[in-house]
PDB file of C-alpha atoms and ligand atoms in Angstrom:
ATOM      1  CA  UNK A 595     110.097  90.804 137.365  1.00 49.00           C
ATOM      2  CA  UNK A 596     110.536  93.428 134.488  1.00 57.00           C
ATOM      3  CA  UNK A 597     111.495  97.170 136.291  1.00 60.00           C
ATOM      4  CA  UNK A 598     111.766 100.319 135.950  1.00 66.00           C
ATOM      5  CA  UNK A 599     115.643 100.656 136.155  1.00 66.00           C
ATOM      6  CA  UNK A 600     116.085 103.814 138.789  1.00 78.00           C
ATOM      7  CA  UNK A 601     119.346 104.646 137.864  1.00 75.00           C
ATOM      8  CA  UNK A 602     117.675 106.289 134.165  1.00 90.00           C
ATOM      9  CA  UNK A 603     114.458 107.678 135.355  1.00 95.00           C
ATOM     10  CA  UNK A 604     115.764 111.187 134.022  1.00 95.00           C
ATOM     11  CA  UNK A 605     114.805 109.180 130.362  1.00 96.00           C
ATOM     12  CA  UNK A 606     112.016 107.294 131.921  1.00 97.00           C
ATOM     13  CA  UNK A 607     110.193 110.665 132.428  1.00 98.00           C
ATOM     14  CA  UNK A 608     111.489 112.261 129.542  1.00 98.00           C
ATOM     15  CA  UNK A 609     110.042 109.489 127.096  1.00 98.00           C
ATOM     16  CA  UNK A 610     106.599 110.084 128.782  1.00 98.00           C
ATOM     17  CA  UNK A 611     107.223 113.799 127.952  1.00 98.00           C
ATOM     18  CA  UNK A 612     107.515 113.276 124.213  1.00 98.00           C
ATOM     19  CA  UNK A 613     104.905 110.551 123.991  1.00 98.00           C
ATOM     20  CA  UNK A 614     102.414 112.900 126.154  1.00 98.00           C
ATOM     21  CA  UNK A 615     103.248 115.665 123.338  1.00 98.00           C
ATOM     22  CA  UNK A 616     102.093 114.274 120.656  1.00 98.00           C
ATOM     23  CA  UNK A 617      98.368 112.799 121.967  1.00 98.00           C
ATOM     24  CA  UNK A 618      95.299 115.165 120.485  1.00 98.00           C
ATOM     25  CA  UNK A 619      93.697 116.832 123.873  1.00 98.00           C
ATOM     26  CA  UNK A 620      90.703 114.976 123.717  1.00 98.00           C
ATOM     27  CA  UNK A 621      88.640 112.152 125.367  1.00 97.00           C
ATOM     28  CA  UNK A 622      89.612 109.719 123.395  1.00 97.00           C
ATOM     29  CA  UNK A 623      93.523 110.747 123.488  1.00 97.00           C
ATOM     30  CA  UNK A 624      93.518 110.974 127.001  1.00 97.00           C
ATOM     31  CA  UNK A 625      92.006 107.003 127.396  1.00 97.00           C
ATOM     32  CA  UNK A 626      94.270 105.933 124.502  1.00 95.00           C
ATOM     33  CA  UNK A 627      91.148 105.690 122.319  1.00 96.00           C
ATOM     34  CA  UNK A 628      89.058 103.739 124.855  1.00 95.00           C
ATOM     35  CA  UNK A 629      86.933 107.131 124.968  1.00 96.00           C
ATOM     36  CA  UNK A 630      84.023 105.040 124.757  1.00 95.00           C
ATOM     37  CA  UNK A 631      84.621 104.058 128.299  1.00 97.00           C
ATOM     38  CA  UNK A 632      84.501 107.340 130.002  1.00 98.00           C
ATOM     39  CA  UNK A 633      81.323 107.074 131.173  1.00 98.00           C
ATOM     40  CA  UNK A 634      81.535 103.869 132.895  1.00 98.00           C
ATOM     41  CA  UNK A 635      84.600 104.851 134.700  1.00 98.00           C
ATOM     42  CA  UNK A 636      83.258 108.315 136.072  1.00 98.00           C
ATOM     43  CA  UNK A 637      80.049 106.031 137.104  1.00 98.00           C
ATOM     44  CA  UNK A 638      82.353 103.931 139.309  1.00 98.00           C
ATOM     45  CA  UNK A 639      84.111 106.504 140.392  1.00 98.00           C
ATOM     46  CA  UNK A 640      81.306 108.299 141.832  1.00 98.00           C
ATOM     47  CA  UNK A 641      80.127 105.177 143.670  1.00 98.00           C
ATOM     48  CA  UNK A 642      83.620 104.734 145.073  1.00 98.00           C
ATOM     49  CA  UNK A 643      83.264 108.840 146.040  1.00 98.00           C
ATOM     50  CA  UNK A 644      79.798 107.644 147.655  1.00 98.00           C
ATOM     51  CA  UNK A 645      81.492 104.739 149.968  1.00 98.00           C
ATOM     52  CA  UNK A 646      83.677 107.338 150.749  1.00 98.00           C
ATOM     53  CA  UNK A 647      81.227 110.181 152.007  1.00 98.00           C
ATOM     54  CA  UNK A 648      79.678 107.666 154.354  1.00 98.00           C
ATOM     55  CA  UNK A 649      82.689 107.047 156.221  1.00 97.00           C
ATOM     56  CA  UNK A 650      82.384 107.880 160.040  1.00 96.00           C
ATOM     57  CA  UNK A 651      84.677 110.902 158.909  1.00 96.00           C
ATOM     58  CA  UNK A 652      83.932 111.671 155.837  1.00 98.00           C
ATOM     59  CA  UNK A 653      86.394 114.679 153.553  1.00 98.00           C
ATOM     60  CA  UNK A 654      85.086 117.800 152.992  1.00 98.00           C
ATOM     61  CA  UNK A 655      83.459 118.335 149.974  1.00 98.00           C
ATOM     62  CA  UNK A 656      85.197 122.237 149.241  1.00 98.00           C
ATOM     63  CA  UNK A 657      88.865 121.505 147.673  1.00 98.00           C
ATOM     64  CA  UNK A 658      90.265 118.993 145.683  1.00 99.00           C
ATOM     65  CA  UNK A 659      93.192 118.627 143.480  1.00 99.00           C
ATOM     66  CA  UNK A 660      92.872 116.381 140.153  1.00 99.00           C
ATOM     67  CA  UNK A 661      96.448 114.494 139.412  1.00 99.00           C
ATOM     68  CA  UNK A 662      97.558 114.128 136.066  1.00 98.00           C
ATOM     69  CA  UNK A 663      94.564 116.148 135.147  1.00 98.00           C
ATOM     70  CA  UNK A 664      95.059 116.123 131.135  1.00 98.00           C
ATOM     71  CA  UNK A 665      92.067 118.351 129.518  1.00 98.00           C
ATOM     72  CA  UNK A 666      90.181 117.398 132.956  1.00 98.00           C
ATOM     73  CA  UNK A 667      87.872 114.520 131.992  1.00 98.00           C
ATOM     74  CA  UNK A 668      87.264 113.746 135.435  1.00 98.00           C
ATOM     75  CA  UNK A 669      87.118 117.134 136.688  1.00 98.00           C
ATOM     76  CA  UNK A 670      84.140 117.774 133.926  1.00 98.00           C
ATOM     77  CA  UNK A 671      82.339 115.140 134.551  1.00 98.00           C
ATOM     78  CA  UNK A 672      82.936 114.109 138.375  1.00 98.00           C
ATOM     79  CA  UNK A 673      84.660 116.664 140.362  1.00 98.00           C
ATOM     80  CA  UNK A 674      83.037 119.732 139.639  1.00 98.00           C
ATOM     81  CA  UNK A 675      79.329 118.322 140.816  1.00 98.00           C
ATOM     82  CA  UNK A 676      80.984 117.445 143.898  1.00 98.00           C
ATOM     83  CA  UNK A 677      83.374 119.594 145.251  1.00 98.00           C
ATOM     84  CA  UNK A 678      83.718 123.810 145.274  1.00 98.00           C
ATOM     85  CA  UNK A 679      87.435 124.562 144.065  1.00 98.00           C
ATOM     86  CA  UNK A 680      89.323 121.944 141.672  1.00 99.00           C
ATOM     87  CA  UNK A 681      93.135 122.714 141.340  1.00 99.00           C
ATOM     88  CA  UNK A 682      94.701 120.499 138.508  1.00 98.00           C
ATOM     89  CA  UNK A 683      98.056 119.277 138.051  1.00 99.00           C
ATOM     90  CA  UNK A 684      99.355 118.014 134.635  1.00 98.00           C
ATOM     91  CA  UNK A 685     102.742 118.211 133.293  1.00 98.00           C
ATOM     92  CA  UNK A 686     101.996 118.740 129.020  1.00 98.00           C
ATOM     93  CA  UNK A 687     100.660 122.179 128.837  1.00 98.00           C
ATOM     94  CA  UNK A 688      98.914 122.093 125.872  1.00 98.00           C
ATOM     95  CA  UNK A 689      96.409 119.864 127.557  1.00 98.00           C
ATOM     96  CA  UNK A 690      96.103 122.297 130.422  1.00 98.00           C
ATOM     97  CA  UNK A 691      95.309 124.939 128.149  1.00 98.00           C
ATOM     98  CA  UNK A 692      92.888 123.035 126.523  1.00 98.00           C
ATOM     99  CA  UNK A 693      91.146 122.169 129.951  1.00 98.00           C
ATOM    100  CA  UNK A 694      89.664 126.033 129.843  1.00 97.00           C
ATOM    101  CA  UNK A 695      87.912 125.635 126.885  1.00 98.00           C
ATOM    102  CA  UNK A 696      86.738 121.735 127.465  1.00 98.00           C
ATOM    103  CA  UNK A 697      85.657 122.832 130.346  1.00 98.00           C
ATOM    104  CA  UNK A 698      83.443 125.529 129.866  1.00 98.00           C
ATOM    105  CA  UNK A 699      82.800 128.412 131.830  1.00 98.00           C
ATOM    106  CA  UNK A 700      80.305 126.906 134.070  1.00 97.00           C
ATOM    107  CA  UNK A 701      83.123 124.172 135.365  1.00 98.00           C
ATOM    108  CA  UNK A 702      86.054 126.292 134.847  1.00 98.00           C
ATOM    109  CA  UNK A 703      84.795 129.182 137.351  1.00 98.00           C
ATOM    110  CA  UNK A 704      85.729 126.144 140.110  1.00 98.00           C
ATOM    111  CA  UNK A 705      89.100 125.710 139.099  1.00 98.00           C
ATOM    112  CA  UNK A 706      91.972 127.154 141.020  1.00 98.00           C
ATOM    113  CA  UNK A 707      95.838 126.680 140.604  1.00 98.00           C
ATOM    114  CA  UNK A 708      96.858 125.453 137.558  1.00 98.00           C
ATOM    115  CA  UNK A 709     100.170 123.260 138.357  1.00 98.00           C
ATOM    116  CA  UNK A 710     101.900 122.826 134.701  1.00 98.00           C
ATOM    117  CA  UNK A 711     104.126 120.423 136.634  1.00 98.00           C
ATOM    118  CA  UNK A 712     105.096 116.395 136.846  1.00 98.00           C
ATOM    119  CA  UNK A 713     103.831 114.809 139.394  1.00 98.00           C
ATOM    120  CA  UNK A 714     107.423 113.697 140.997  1.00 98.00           C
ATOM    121  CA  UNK A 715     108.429 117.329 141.563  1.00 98.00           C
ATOM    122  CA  UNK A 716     104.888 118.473 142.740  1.00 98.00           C
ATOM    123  CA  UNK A 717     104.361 119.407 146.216  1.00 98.00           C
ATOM    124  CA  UNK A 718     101.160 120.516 147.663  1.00 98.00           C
ATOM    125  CA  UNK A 719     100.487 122.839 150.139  1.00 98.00           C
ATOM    126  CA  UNK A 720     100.187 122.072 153.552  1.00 98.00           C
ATOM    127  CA  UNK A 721      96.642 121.198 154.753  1.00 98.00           C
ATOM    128  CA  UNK A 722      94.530 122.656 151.518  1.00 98.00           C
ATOM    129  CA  UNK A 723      92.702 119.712 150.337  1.00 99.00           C
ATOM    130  CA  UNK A 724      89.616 117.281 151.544  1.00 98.00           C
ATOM    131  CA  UNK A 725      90.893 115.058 148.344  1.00 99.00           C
ATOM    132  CA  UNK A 726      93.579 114.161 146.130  1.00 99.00           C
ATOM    133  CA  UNK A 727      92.581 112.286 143.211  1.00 99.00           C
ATOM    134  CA  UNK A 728      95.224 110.812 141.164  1.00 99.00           C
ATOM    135  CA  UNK A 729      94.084 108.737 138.243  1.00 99.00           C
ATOM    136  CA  UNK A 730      96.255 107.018 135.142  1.00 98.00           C
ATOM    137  CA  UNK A 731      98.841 108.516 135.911  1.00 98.00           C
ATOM    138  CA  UNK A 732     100.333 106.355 138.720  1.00 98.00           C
ATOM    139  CA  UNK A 733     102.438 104.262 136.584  1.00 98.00           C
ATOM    140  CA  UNK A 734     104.359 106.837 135.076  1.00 98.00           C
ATOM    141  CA  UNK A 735     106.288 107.726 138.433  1.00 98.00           C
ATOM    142  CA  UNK A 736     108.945 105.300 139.553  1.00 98.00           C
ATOM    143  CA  UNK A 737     108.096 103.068 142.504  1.00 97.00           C
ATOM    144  CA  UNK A 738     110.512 105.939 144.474  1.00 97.00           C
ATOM    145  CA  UNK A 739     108.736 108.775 143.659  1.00 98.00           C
ATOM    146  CA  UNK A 740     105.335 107.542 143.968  1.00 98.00           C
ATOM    147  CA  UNK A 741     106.441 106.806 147.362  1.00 98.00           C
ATOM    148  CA  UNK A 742     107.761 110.052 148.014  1.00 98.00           C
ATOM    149  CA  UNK A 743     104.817 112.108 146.045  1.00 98.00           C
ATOM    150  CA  UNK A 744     102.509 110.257 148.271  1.00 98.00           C
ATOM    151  CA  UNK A 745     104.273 111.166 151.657  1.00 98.00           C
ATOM    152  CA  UNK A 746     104.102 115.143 150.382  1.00 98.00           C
ATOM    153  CA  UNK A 747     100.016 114.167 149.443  1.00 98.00           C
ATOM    154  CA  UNK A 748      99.861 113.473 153.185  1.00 98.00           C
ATOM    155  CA  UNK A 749     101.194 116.686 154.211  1.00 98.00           C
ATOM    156  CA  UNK A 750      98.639 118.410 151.307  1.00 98.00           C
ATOM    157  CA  UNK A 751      95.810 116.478 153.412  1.00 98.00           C
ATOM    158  CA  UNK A 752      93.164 118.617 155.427  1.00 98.00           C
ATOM    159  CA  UNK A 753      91.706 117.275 158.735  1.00 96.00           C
ATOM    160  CA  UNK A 754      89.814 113.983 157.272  1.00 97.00           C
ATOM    161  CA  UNK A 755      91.255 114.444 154.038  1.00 98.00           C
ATOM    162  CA  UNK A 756      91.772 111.295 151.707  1.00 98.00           C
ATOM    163  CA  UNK A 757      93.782 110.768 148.932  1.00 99.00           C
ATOM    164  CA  UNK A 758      92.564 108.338 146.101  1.00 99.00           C
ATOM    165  CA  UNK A 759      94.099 106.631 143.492  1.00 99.00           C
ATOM    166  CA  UNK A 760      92.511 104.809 140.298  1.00 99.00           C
ATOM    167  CA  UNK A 761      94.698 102.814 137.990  1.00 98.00           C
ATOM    168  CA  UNK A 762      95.410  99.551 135.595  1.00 98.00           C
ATOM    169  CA  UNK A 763      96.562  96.499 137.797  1.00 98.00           C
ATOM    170  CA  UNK A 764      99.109  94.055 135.937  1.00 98.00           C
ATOM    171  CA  UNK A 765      97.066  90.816 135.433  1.00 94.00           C
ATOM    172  CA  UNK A 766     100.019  88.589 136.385  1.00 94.00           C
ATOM    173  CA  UNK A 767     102.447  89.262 139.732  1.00 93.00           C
ATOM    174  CA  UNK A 768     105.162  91.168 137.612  1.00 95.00           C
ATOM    175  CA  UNK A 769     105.361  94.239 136.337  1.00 97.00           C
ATOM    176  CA  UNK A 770     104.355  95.303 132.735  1.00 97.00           C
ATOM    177  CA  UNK A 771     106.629  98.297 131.344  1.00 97.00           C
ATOM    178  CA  UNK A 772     104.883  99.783 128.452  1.00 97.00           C
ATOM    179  CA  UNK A 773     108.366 101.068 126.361  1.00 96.00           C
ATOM    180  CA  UNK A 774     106.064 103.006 124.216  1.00 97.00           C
ATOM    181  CA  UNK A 775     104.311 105.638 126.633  1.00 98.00           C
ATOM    182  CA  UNK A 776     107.043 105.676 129.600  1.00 98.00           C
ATOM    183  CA  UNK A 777     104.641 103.620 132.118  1.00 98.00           C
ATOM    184  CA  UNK A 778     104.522 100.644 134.229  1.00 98.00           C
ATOM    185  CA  UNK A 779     101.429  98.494 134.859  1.00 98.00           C
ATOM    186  CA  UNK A 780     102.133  97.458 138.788  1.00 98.00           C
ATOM    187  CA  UNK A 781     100.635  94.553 140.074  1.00 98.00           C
ATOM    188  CA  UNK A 782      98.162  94.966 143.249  1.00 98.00           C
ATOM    189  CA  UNK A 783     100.483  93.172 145.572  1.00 98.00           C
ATOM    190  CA  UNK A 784     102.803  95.716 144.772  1.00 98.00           C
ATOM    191  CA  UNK A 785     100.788  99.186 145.003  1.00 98.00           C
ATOM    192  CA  UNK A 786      99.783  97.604 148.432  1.00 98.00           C
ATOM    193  CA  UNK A 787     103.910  97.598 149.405  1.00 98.00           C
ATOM    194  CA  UNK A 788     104.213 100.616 148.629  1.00 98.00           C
ATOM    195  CA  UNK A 789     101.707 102.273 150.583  1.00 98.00           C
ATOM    196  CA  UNK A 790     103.337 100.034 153.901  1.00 98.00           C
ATOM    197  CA  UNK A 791     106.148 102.670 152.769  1.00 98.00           C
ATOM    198  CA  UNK A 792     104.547 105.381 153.659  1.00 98.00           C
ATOM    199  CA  UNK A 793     102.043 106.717 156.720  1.00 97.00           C
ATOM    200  CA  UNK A 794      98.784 106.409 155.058  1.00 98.00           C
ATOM    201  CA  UNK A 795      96.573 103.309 155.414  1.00 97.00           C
ATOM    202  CA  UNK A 796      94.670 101.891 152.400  1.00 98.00           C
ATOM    203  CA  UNK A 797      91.361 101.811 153.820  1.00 98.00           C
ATOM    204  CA  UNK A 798      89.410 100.842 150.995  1.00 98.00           C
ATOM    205  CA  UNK A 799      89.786  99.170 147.653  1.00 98.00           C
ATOM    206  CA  UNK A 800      87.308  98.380 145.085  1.00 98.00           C
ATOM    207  CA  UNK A 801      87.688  96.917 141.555  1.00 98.00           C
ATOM    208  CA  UNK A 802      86.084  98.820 139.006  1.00 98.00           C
ATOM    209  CA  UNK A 803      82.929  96.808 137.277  1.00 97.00           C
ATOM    210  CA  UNK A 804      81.454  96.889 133.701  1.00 97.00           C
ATOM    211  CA  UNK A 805      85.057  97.907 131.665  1.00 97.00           C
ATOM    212  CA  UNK A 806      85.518  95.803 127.959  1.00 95.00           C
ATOM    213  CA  UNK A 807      86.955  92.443 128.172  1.00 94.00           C
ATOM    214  CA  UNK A 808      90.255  92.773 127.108  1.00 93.00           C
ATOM    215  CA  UNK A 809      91.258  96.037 128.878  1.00 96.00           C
ATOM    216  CA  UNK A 810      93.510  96.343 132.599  1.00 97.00           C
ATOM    217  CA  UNK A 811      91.957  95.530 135.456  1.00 98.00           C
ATOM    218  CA  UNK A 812      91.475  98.420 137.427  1.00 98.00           C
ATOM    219  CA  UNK A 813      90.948  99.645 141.059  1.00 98.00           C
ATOM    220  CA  UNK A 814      90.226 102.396 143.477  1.00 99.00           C
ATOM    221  CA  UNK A 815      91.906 102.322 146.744  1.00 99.00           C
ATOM    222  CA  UNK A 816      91.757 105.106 149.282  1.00 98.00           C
ATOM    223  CA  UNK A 817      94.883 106.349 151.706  1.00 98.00           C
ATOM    224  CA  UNK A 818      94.369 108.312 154.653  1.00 98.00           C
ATOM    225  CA  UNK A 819      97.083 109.236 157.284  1.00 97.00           C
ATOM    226  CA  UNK A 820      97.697 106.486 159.825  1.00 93.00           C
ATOM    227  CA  UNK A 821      97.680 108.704 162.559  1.00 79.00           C
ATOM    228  CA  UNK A 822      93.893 109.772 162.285  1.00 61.00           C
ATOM    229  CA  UNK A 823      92.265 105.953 162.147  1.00 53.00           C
TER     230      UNK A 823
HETATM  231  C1  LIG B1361      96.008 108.371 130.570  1.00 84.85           C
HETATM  232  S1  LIG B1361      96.008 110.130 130.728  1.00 84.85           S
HETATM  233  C2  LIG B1361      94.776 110.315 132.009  1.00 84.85           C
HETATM  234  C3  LIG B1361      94.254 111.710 132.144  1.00 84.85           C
HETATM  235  C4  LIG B1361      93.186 111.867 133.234  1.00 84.85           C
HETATM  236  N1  LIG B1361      93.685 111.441 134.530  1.00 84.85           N
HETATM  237  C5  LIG B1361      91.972 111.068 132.871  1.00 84.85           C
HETATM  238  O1  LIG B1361      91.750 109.995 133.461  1.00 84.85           O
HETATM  239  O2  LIG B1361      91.240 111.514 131.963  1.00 84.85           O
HETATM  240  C6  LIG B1361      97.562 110.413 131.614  1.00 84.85           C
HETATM  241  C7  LIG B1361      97.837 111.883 131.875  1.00 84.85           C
HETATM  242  O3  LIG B1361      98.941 111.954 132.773  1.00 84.85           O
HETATM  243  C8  LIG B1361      99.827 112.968 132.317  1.00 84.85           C
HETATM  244  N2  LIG B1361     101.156 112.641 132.844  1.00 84.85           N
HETATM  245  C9  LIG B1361     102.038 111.727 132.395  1.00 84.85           C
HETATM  246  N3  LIG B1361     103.119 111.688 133.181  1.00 84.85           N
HETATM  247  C10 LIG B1361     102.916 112.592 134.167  1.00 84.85           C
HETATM  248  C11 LIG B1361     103.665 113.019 135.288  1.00 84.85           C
HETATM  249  N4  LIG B1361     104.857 112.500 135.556  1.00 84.85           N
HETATM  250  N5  LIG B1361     103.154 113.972 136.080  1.00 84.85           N
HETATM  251  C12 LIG B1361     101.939 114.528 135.815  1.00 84.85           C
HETATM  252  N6  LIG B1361     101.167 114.169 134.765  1.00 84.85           N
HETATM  253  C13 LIG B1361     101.656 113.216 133.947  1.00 84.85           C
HETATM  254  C14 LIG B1361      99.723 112.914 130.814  1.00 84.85           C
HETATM  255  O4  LIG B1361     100.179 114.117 130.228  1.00 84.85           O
HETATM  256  C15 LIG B1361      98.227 112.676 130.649  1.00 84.85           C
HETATM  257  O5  LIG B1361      97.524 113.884 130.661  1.00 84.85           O
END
């Protein structure tokens, strides 16, 4: 199985850095011109969201942060109908300051903290949000550090909080490392292992429908602390 090798993720998230810095801050630059498939996504996302608001104990709908934001796509378009205050996190700040002006006064009024940070060295504050959406993004953190960053998401998790994740799922057991953008592709198997790392429980998992032929498979799962089930 092809890995990420730990002992050089210094130039593992460096790489990311430079490819990151030279993508346009727009739709189609933030789905690697696949823009055409925004819609469908933020469709299944909201049905996943759905699922999720029916639980017997349901998040809160008032703060959420979005994970690897970019010029907050899903903010726009999901988030902000949903939920009161949006904080985003995103580690190329050109595409944070781009987020104000994508996202128009009307959304941009909701948004909080502004975390110009990668997602390995953020750290959430202690019991501020009902969700934590992290989408493509995932598979530029080392299987380490998405371990840990997930731990410190617990600790960022209000009463009945959730944290969800949405990303590409290898179509083969191994991993795929994509030298070009600093990423790995992790097979389901393995996202499931490393959740067992940590003290959430994956309580749900759905595959998204209706993307291209051709493209990643992709799925939502939701995490919640073991200790409330
Ligand atoms: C494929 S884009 C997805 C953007 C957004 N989640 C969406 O779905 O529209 C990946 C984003 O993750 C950001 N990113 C890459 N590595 C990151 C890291 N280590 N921490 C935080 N953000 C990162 C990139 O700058 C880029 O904005």
């Amino acid at each position: 199985m092809e890995e990420i090798n730990e002992d050089n993720t210094e130039e593992f998230y460096k790489k990311a850095i430079l490819y990151w810095s030279e993508i346009p801050p727009t739709i189609d630059g933030m789905l690697g011109g696949f823009g055409h498939i925004s819609q469908i996504d933020i469709h299944g996302s909201r049905q996943f969201l759905r699922l999720i608001f029916q639980l017997k104990e349901p998040p809160g709908k008032s703060t959420i942060v979005d994970c690897g934001a970019g010029i907050g796509r899903i903010t726009k378009h999901l988030l902000s109908h949903i939920f009161q205050n949006i904080d985003l996190v995103e580690q190329n700040k050109m595409f944070l300051d781009q987020a104000k002006d994508y996202l128009g006064p009307g959304v941009y009024k909701k948004v909080g903290q502004l975390y110009n940070v990668g997602l390995q060295d953020f750290t959430p504050e202690n019991d501020k949000y009902d969700v934590i959406w992290c989408q493509w993004v995932l598979g530029h953190l080392t299987d380490t550090d998405l371990v840990k960053f997930l731990e410190r998401c617990r600790s960022g998790l209000k009463k009945d909080g959730i944290i969800i994740l949405k990303e590409n799922i290898a179509s083969s057991k191994e991993i795929e490392v994509d030298e070009k953008d600093s990423s790995v592709t992790r097979p389901f198997r393995l996202y499931i292992e490393l959740f067992q790392k940590t003290n959430l429980h994956c309580i749900k998992n759905i595959k998204q429908n209706n993307f291209p032929k051709g493209l990643y498979t992709v799925y939502m799962f939701a995490l919640r602390p073991k200790d409330i089930l």
